[in-house]
Each structure stands twice: as structure tokens, then as C-alpha cells.
Coordinates of C-alpha atoms and ligand atoms in Angstrom, one line a residue:
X1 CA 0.0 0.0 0.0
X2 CA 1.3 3.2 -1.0
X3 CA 2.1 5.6 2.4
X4 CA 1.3 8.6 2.8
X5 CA -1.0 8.7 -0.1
X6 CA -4.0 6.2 -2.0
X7 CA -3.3 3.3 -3.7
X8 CA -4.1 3.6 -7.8
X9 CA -7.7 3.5 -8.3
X10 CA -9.3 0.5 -8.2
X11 CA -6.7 -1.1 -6.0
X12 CA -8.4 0.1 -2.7
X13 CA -7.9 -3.3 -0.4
X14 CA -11.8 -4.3 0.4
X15 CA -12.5 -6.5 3.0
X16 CA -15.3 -8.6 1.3
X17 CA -15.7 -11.7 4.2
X18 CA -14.2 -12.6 7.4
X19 CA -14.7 -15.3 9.6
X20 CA -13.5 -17.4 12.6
X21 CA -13.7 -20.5 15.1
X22 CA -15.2 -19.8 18.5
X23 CA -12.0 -18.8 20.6
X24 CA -11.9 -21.6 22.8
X25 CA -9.5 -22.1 26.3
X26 CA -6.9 -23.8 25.3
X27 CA -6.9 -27.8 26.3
X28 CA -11.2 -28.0 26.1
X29 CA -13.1 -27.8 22.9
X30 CA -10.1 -28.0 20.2
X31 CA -8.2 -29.9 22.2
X32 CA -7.8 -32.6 19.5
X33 CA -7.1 -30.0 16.8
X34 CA -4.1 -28.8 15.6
X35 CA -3.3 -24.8 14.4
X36 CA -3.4 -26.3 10.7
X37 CA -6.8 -28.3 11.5
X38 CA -8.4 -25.8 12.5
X39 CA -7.2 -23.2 9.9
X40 CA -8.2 -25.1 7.0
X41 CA -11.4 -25.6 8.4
X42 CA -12.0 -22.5 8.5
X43 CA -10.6 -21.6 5.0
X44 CA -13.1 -24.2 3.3
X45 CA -15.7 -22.5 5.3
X46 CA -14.9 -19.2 4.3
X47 CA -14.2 -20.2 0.6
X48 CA -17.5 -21.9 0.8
X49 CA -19.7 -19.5 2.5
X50 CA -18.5 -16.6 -0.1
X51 CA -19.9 -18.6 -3.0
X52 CA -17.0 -17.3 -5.6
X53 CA -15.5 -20.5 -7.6
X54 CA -12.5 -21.4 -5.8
X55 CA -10.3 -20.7 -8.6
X56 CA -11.6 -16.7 -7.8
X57 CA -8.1 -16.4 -5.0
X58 CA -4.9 -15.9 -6.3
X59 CA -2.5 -16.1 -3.3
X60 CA -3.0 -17.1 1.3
X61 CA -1.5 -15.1 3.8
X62 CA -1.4 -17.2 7.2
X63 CA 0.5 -17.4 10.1
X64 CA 0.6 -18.7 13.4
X65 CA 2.8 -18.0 16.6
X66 CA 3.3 -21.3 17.8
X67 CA 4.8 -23.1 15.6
X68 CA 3.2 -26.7 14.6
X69 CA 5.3 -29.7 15.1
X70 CA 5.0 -31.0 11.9
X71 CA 4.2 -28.2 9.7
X72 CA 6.7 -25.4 8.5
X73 CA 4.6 -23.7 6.1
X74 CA 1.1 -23.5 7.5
X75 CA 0.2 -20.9 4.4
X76 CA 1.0 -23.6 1.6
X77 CA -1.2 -25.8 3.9
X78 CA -4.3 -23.7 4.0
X79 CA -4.2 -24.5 0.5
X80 CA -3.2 -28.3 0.0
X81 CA -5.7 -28.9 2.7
X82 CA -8.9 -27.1 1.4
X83 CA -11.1 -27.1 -1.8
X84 CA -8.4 -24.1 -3.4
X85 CA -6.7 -25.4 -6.6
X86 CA -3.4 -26.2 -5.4
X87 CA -1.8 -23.7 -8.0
X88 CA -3.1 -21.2 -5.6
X89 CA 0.2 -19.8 -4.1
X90 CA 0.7 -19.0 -0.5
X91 CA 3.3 -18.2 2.2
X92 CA 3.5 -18.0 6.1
X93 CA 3.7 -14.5 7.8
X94 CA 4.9 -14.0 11.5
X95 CA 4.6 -10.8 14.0
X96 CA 3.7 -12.2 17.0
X97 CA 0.0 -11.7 17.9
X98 CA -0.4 -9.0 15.1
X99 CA 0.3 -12.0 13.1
X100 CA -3.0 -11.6 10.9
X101 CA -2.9 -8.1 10.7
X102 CA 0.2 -8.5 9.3
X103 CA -1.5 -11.5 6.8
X104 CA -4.0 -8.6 5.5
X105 CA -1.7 -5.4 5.6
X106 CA 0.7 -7.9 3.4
X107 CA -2.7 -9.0 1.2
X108 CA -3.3 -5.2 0.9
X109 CA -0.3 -4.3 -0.1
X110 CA 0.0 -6.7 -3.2
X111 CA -3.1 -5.3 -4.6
X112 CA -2.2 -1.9 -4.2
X113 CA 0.7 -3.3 -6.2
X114 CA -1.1 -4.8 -8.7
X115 CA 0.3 -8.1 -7.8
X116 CA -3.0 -9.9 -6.7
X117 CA -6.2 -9.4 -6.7
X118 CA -8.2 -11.6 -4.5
X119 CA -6.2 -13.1 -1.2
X120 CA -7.0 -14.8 1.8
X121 CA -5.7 -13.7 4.7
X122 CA -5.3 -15.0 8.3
X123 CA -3.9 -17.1 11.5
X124 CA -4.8 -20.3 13.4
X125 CA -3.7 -21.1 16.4
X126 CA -3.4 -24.1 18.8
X127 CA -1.8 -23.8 22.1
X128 CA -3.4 -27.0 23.3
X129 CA -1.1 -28.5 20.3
X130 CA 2.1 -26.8 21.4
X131 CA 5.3 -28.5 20.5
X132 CA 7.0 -30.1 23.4
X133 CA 11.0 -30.3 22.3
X134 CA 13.5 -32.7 23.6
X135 CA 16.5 -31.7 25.3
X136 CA 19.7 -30.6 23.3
X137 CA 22.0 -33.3 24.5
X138 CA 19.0 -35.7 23.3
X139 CA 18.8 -34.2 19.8
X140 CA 22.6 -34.3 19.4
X141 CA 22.7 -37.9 20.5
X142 CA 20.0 -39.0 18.0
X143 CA 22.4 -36.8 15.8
X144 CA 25.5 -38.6 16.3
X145 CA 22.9 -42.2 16.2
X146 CA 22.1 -41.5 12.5
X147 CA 25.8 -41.1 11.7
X148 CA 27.0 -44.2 13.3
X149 CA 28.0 -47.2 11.8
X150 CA 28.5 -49.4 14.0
X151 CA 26.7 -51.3 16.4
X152 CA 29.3 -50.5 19.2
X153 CA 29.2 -47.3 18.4
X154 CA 25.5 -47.3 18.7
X155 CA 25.5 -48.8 22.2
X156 CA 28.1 -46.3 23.4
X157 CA 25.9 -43.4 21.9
X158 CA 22.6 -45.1 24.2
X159 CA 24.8 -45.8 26.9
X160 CA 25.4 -42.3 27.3
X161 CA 22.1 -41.1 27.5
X162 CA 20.9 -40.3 30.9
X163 CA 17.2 -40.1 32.4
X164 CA 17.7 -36.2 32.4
X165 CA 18.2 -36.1 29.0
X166 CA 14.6 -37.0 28.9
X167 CA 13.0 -34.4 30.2
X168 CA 11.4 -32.3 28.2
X169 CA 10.9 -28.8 27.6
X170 CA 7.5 -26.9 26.7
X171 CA 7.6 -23.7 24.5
X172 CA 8.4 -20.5 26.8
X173 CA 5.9 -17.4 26.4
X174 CA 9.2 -15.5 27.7
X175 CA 10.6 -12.6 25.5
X176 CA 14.1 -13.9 25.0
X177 CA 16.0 -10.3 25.5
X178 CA 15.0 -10.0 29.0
X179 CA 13.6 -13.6 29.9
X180 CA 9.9 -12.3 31.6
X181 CA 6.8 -13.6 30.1
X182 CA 4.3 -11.4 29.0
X183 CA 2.6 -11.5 32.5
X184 CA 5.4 -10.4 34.1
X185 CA 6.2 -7.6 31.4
X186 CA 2.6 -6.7 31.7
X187 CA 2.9 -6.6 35.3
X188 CA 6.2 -3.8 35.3
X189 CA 4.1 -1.8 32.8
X190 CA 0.9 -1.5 35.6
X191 CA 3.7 -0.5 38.4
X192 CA 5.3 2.0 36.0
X193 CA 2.2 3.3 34.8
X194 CA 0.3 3.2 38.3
X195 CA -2.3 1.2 37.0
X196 CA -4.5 0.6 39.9
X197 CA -6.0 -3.5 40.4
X198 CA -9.4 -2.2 40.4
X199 CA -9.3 -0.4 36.8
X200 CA -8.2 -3.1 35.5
X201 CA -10.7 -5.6 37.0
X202 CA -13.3 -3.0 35.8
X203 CA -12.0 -3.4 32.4
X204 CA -12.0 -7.2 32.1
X205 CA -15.7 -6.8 33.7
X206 CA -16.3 -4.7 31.0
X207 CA -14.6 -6.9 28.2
X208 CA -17.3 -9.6 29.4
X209 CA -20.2 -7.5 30.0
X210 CA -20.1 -6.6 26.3
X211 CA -19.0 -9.6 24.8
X212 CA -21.7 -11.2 26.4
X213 CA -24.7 -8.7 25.1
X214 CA -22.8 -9.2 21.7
X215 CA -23.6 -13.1 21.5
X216 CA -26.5 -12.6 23.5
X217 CA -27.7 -9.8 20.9
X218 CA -27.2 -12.4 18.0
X219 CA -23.9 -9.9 16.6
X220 CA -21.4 -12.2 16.4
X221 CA -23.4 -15.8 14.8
X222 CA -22.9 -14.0 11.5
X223 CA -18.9 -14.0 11.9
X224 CA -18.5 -17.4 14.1
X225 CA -18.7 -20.5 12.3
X226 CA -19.8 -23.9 14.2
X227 CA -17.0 -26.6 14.7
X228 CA -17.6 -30.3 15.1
X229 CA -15.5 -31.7 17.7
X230 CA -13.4 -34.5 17.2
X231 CA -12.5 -37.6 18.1
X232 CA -16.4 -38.7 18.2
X233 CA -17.9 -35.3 16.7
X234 CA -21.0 -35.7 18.5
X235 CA -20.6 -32.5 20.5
X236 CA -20.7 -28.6 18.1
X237 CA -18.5 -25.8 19.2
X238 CA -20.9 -22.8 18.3
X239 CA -19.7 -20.3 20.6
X240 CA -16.4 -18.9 22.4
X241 CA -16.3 -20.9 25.8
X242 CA -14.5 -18.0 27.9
X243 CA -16.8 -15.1 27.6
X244 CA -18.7 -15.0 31.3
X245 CA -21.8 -13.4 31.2
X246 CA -22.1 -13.9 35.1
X247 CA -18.7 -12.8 36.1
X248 CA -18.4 -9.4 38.9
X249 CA -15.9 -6.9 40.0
X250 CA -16.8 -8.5 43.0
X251 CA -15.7 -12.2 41.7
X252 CA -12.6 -10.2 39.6
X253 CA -11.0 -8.5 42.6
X254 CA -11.1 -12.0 44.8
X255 CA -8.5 -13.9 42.2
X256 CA -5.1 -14.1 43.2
X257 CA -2.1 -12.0 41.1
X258 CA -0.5 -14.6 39.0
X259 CA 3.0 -13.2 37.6
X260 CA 4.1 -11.2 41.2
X261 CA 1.9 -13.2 43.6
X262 CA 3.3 -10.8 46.5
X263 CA 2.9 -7.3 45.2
X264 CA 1.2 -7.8 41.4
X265 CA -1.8 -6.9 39.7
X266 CA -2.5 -9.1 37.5
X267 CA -4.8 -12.3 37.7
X268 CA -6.2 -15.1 35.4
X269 CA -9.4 -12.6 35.1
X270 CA -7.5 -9.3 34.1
X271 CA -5.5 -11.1 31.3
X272 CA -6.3 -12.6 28.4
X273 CA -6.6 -16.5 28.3
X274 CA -4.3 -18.8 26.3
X275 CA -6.8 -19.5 23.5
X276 CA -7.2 -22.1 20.5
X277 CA -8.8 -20.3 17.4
X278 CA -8.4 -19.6 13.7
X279 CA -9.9 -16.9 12.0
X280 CA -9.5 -14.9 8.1
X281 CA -10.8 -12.6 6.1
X282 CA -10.7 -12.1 2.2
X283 CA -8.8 -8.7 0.7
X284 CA -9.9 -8.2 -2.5
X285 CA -9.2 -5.3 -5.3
X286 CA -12.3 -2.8 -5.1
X287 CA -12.4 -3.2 -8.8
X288 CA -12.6 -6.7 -8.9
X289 CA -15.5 -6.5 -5.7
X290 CA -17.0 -4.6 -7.5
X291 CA -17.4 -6.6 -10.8
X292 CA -18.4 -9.3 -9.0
X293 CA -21.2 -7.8 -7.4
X294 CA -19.5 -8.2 -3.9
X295 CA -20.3 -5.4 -1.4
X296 CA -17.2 -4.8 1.2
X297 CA -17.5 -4.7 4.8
X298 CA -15.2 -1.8 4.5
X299 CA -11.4 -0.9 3.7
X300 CA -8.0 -1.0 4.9
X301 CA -7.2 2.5 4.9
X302 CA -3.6 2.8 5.9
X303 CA -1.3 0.9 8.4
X304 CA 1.8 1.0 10.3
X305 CA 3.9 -1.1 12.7
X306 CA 6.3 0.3 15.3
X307 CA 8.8 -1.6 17.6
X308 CA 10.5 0.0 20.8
X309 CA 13.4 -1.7 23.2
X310 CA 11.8 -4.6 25.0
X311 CA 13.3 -3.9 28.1
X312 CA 11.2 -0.9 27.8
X313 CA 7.4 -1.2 28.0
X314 CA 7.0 -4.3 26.3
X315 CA 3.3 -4.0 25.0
X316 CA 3.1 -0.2 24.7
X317 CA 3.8 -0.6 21.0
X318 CA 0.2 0.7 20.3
X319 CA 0.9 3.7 21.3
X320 CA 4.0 4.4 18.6
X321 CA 1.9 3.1 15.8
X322 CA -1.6 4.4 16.5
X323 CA -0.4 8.3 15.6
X324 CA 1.2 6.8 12.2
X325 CA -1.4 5.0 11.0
X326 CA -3.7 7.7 11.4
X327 CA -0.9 10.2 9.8
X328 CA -0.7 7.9 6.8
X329 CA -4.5 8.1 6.8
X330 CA -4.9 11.4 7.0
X331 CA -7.4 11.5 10.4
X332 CA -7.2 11.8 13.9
X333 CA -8.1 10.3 16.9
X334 CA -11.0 11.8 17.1
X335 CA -12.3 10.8 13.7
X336 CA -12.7 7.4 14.7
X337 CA -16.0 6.0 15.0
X338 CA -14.9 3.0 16.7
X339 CA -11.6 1.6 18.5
X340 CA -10.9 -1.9 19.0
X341 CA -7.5 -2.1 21.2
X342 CA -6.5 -5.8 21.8
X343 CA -6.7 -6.0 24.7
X344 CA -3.6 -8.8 26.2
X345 CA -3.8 -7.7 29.8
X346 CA -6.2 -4.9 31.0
X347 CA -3.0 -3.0 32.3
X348 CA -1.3 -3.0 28.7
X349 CA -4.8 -1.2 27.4
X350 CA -5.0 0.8 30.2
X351 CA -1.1 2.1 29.9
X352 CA -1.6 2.1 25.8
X353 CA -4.8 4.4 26.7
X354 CA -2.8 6.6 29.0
X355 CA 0.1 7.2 26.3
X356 CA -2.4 8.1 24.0
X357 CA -3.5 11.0 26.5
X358 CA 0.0 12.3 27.5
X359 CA 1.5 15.0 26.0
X360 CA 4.6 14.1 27.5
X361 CA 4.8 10.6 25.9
X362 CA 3.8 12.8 22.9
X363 CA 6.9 15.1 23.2
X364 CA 9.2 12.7 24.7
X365 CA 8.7 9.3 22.9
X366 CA 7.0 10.6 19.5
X367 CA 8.5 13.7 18.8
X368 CA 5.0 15.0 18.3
X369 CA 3.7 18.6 19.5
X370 CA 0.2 17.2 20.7
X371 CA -1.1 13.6 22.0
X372 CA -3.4 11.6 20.2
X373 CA -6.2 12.0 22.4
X374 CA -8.8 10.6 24.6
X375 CA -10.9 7.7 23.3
X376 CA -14.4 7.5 24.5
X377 CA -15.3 4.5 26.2
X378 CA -18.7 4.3 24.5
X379 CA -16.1 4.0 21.4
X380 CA -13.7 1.4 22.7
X381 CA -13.9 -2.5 22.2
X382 CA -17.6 -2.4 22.0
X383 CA -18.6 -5.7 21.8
X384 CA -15.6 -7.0 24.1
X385 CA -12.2 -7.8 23.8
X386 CA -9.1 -10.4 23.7
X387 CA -9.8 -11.0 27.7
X388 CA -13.2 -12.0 27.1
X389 CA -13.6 -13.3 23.4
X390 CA -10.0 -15.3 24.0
X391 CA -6.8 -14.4 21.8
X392 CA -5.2 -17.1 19.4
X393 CA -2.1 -15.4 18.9
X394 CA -2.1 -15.3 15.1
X395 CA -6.4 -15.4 14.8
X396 CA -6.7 -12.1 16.8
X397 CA -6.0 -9.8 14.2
X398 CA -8.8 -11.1 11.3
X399 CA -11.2 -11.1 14.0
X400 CA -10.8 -7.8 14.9
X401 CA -11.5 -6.8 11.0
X402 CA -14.3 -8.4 10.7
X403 CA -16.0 -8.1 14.3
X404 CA -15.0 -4.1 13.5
X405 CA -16.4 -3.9 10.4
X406 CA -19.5 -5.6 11.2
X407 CA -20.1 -2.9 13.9
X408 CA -19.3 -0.1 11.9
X409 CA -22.0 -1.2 9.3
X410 CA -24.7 -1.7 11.8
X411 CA -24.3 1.4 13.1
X412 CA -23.7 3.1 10.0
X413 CA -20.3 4.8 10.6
X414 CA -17.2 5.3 8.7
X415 CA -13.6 5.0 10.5
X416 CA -12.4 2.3 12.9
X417 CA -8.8 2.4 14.6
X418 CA -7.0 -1.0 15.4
X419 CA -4.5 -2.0 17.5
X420 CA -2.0 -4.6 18.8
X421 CA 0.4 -5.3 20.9
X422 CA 2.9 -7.8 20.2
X423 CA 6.1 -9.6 21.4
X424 CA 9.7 -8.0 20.6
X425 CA 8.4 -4.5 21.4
X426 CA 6.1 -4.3 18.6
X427 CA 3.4 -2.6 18.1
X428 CA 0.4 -2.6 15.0
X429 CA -2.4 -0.2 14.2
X430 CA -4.5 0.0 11.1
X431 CA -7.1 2.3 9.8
X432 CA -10.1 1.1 8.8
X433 CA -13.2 2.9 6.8
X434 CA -16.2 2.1 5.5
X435 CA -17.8 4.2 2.1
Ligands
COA1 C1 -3.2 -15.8 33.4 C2 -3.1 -17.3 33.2 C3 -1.7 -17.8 33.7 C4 -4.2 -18.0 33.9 O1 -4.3 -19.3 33.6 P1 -5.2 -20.3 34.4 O2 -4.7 -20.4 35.8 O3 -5.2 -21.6 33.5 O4 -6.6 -19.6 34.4 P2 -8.0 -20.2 34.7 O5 -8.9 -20.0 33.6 O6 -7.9 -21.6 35.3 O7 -8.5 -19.2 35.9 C5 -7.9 -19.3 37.2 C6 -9.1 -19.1 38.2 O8 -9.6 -17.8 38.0 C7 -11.0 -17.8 37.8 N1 -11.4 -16.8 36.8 C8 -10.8 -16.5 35.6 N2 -11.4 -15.5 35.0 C9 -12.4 -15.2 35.8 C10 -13.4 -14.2 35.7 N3 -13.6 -13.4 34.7 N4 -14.3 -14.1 36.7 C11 -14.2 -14.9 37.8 N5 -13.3 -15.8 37.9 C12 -12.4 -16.0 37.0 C13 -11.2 -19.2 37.2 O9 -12.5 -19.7 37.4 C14 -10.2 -20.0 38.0 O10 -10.8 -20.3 39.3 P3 -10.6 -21.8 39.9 O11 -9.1 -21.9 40.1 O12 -11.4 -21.6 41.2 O13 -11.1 -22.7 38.9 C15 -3.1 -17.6 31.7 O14 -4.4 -17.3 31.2 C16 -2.1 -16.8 30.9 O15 -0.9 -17.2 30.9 N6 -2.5 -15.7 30.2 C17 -1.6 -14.8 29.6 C18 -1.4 -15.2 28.2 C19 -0.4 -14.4 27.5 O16 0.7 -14.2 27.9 N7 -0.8 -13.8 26.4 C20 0.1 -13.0 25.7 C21 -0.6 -11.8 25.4 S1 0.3 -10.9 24.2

């Protein structure tokens, strides 16, 4: 996508479908599916339920954070593995949990380009499928066993091999510059910020309240597709399983801090929940929409992706890529009709929120006169967020577009701001409008 300026007419980047899995907690529903499972599931469902031959897409986008154990190219898959011809070409895109934005900013881009025309875009994920890897004096012994030729040597190699060696190690959520998980990055952010427990039990009350009246108001069926679940597929998944329509501040505030269990804030209910889901929408040049008789959801408008030092405020990335986006978009804050912040951990949104207010972050960090701005609640995350709806790493960013989009065209308005925070420091936002 061109910056600072419009892609050449015609090659606008529509958003003509989306679509997702409920977001399930990890190790229930999808417990027997894999990131690839349920990715192509959704693809064929997607393909399907847009009713354009299949020959219609020229290229997939995917990703997923976690990698699969034995899958490398989980894009080339949502291909071989659904009802697309398999000349369809594809590739696998990575940024952390912005990992689907990134899949449609990418699909944007090569039709402002002229490069594609139709693409879908998206991310599956499967932490209940998480790759558990052996030790590396294991894997260097099975190493040297390949090589050897002998059967002495062989017995020496096995011989060698203590019950430690077994033991083996699960992924690690930890960002590898400073060795903290999210949690505990999360958790210096609320003490550096002064993010009090209560706001951000409030918030996560909040991101159930209104996910709740969303389902319960019929807003989200459109956008959710239904899942049989294996082994005996007796049983449908039809709805996220995390969203709790009966939870309090009351019931928030009694949970125990997780990541500093002495002095922190942060607790199973205030952050979001390791989550199994897929989710995708299809880009698609305006001109070609258009002759097909397609009417978008709405637009990508303009993008942009920031990083800062990781030792710094790990998920404040929002905050240094909101102001660009909108730049590159030519609006402000205050043009936006909706705002959907992903919301990680309620003190990340909250410390995000309070950047976008300061005009010393403004000055010091940004280099800019004026802050962004003030978003009106009534504005943000209105029909919930990553702590209630779940957040599968590389799914949350389609289902922002489409959940977004939806909203905006029921309630008839034109811009939408989104944004992510991601591992490494970085940060996505992206601009979306509606005609
Ligand atoms: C925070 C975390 C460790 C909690 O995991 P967990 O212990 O499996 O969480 P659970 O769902 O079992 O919840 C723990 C307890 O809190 C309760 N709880 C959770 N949410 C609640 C809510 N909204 N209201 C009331 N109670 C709630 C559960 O009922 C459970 O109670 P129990 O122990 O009596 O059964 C895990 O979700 C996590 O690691 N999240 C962060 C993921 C992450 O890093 N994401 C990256 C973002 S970029």
C-alpha cells in the first residue's frame, strides 16, 4: 500500500468476508485439533460460504505464533488442505499476535501493487497442540545415532544417555532479551504506569459485559462459524467458551495475582486467556469487488507497525503506531467511530490508553507537538475484547477486522482504529473505513 497517499484506483484493499472459530481455552473444545486443523477448516468455510468459484483467490496469507510440530509452512497448507486449486500460491507470515494483521496489511499491499487481486488472509492457532521439544543433548545424540555405523558405536551413543536427558521442555511465552513472560512484562508496565488492580478488574468486567450482550444480541453468529468436535464429533462448538456473562468486579477482585503473587496486579481474570482459534478474512481489489457484485465490509485505509526496546514497555507498542497510521491516513483520533484495542492484559490497554492522552509521551517518545487523544469508552472495544472473546495469537487480528467492520456497518459509521500489541516491542495499528 502506497504511504502517505492512496493506492491507484481501483486497487483500494476491500475486505469482502471474514470469519473465525469460536475462541476456545486452550486444552477444552479444540483440544484434539491442531493450528493447521483448524485453519483449514476455517478456509473451506470461508471459501465456501463466499460462494465465488474457488479458482476466484490468487494467493494465502497465514501465520501462526506457535509453531506446529509437523508443519513449516502453515500458508502452503491452507491450500493443500482445502477445496483451493493447489496452483493457488501461498506463504506464512509471523509478527507475534499482530500475526494476521500483518496477513491482510501484506494482502493489501499486493493489490495496491497490482500483484493480486483476490487473497486470503489470516492465522490459526493451537496452544493446546504446542510443541513439546527434547532436550539438546537428546537431539545431538539422536544426531551422532544416525551417523553411526557401528553397532558399538550405537550402544556407546545409548549408553550415554541419561534419564535427564529426557526431560522435556515446553515452549516458553518468555521474550528472549529479558527472559519475563508477557505477565510479568505486563505486570512492570501496571507499576510503572500506576495502573491501579481495580481499573483493570473493571476493564475485564467490562470486556465480558459486552462480549456477552454481543452473542447474547445475535452480533457475532454472523462472523463465528460452528465446529464439530473431534475424536467422536458428537458435540458442536458454536460459541467462544471464555466469555462469562455472570462474572463481577466483586468475583474479579477475589482472584489471586498470577505473575508477582506478592505485590502484582494481574490475575487469570484481568489477562487474556491462552486460547485455541483460527480466524480470516478475504482482501480483494475494489475493482474486482465490485465486478463481482461483492459489497465490502469496508477498507484497509492505511497501516503502520512500530517496535521500541523490549526492556522498555514491552506492549506499549500501540501507542507508537496508533499516531502513524492515522498520519498515513490522514485522520485523527478523534475521527474514529470505533476503536478496537486488543486488549492482552487490561493493564497493557490501560497504559496504551494513558500514552495516547500524554503530551509528554507525545513530546518525549513521538517527537509530536500534541497527544493523540482521549478515546471515548462508548467507542472502545464495544462488543468485548481479547480477555473476554479469547486471543489465538495469530487469529486475533482477522477477527478484529471483521468483528469491527460488522459494527461499523450496523451502526452506520465510517472510521475504525486498530490496534496490537505484540512480542519484541512491537506494536500494530490500522485504519479502517467504511464508504
Ligand atoms: C493468566 C493465566 C496464567 C491464567 O491461567 P489459568 O490459571 O489456567 O486460568 P483459569 O482460567 O484456570 O483461571 C484461574 C481461576 O480464575 C478464575 N477466573 C478466571 N477468570 C475469571 C473471571 N472473569 N471471573 C471470575 N473468575 C475468573 C477461574 O474460574 C479459575 O478459578 P478456579 O481456580 O477456582 O477454577 C493464563 O491465562 C495466561 O498465561 N494468560 C496470559 C497469556 C499471555 O501471555 N498472552 C500474551 C498476550 S500478548
Amino acid at each position: 500500500m502506497a504511504q502517505n497517499g492512496s493506492p491507484p484506483p481501483g486497487r483500494r484493499a476491500a475486505v469482502v468476508a471474514g470469519l473465525r472459530t469460536p475462541f476456545v481455552k486452550a486444552g477444552s473444545d479444540f483440544r484434539n485439533l491442531g493450528a493447521v486443523d483448524l485453519g483449514a477448516l476455517l478456509v473451506n468455510e470461508l471459501v465456501a460460504r463466499t460462494g465465488l468459484p474457488a479458482s476466484t483467490y490468487d494467493s494465502v496469507i497465514f501465520g501462526q505464533v506457535v509453531p506446529s510440530k509437523t508443519v513449516t509452512l502453515i500458508g502452503r497448507e491452507m491450500v493443500l488442505r482445502s477445496q483451493l486449486p493447489r496452483s493457488t500460491e501461498a506463504h506464512t507470515v509471523a509478527r507475534a499476535c499482530a500475526t494476521s494483521l500483518q496477513a491482510a496489511t501484506t494482502a493489501a499491499d499486493q493489490i495496491a501493487l497490482g500483484y493480486a487481486t483476490a487473497v486470503v488472509a489470516g492465522g490459526a492457532e493451537s496452544i493446546s497442540d504446542a510443541p513439546i521439544f527434547a532436550s539438546r543433548r537428546l537431539a545431538q545424540k539422536l544426531v551422532e545415532l544416525s551417523k553411526a555405523r557401528t553397532m558399538a558405536q550405537r550402544l556407546s551413543i545409548i549408553t550415554s544417555l541419561r534419564p535427564r536427558d529426557f526431560t522435556p521442555e515446553p515452549p516458553a511465552l518468555k521474550e528472549p532479551t529479558t527472559g519475563l513472560t508477557m505477565g510479568e512484562s505486563a505486570e512492570q508496565m501496571a507499576q510503572k504506569n500506576g495502573i491501579p488492580r481495580a481499573a483493570q478488574d473493571e476493564l475485564a468486567f467490562q470486556s465480558h459485559q459486552r462480549a456477552a450482550a454481543a452473542w447474547g444480541e445475535g452480533k457475532l453468529d454472523g462472523e463465528v462459524m460452528h465446529v464439530a468436535v473431534p475424536p467422536k464429533y458428537e458435540a458442536v462448538s458454536a460459541r467462544d467458551n471464555i466469555v462469562r456473562a455472570d462474572t463481577t468486579v466483586e468475583a474479579l477482585a477475589q482472584l489471586r495475582p498470577v505473575f508477582d503473587k506478592r505485590y502484582g496486579t494481574i490475575t487469570a481474570g484481568n489477562a487474556s486467556p491462552l486460547t485455541d482459534g483460527a480466524a480470516a478474512v478475504i482482501v480483494m481489489a475494489e475493482e474486482k469487488a465490485r465486478a463481482l457484485g461483492l459489497t465490502p465490509l469496508g477498507y484497509i485505509k492505511s497501516y503502520a507497525y512500530a517496535a521500541l526496546d523490549p526492556r522498555d514497555q514491552l506492549l506499549q507498542g500501540p501507542a507508537y503506531a496508533a499516531p502513524v497510521a492515522l498520519d498515513r491516513a490522514g485522520l485523527t483520533l478523534q475521527d474514529m467511530d470505533l476503536v478496537d484495542m486488543h486488549e492482552a492484559f487490561a493493564a497493557q490497554v490501560l497504559s496504551n490508553l494513558q500514552a495516547f492522552g500524554s503530551k509528554a509521551f507525545a513530546e518525549k517518545q513521538l517527537g509530536r507537538a500534541a497527544p493523540l487523544g482521549e478515546i471515548d469508552p462508548s467507542r472502545l472495544n464495544v462488543n468485548g475484547g481479547s480477555i473476554a472473546l479469547g486471543h489465538p495469537f495469530a487469529a486475533t487480528g482477522a477477527r478484529m477486522i471483521t468483528q469491527t467492520l460488522r459494527e461499523l456497518g450496523r451502526r452506520g459509521k465510517q472510521y475504525a482504529l486498530l490496534t496490537v500489541c505484540a512480542a519484541g516491542g512491537l506494536g500494530a495499528a490500522v485504519v479502517l473505513e467504511r464508504e
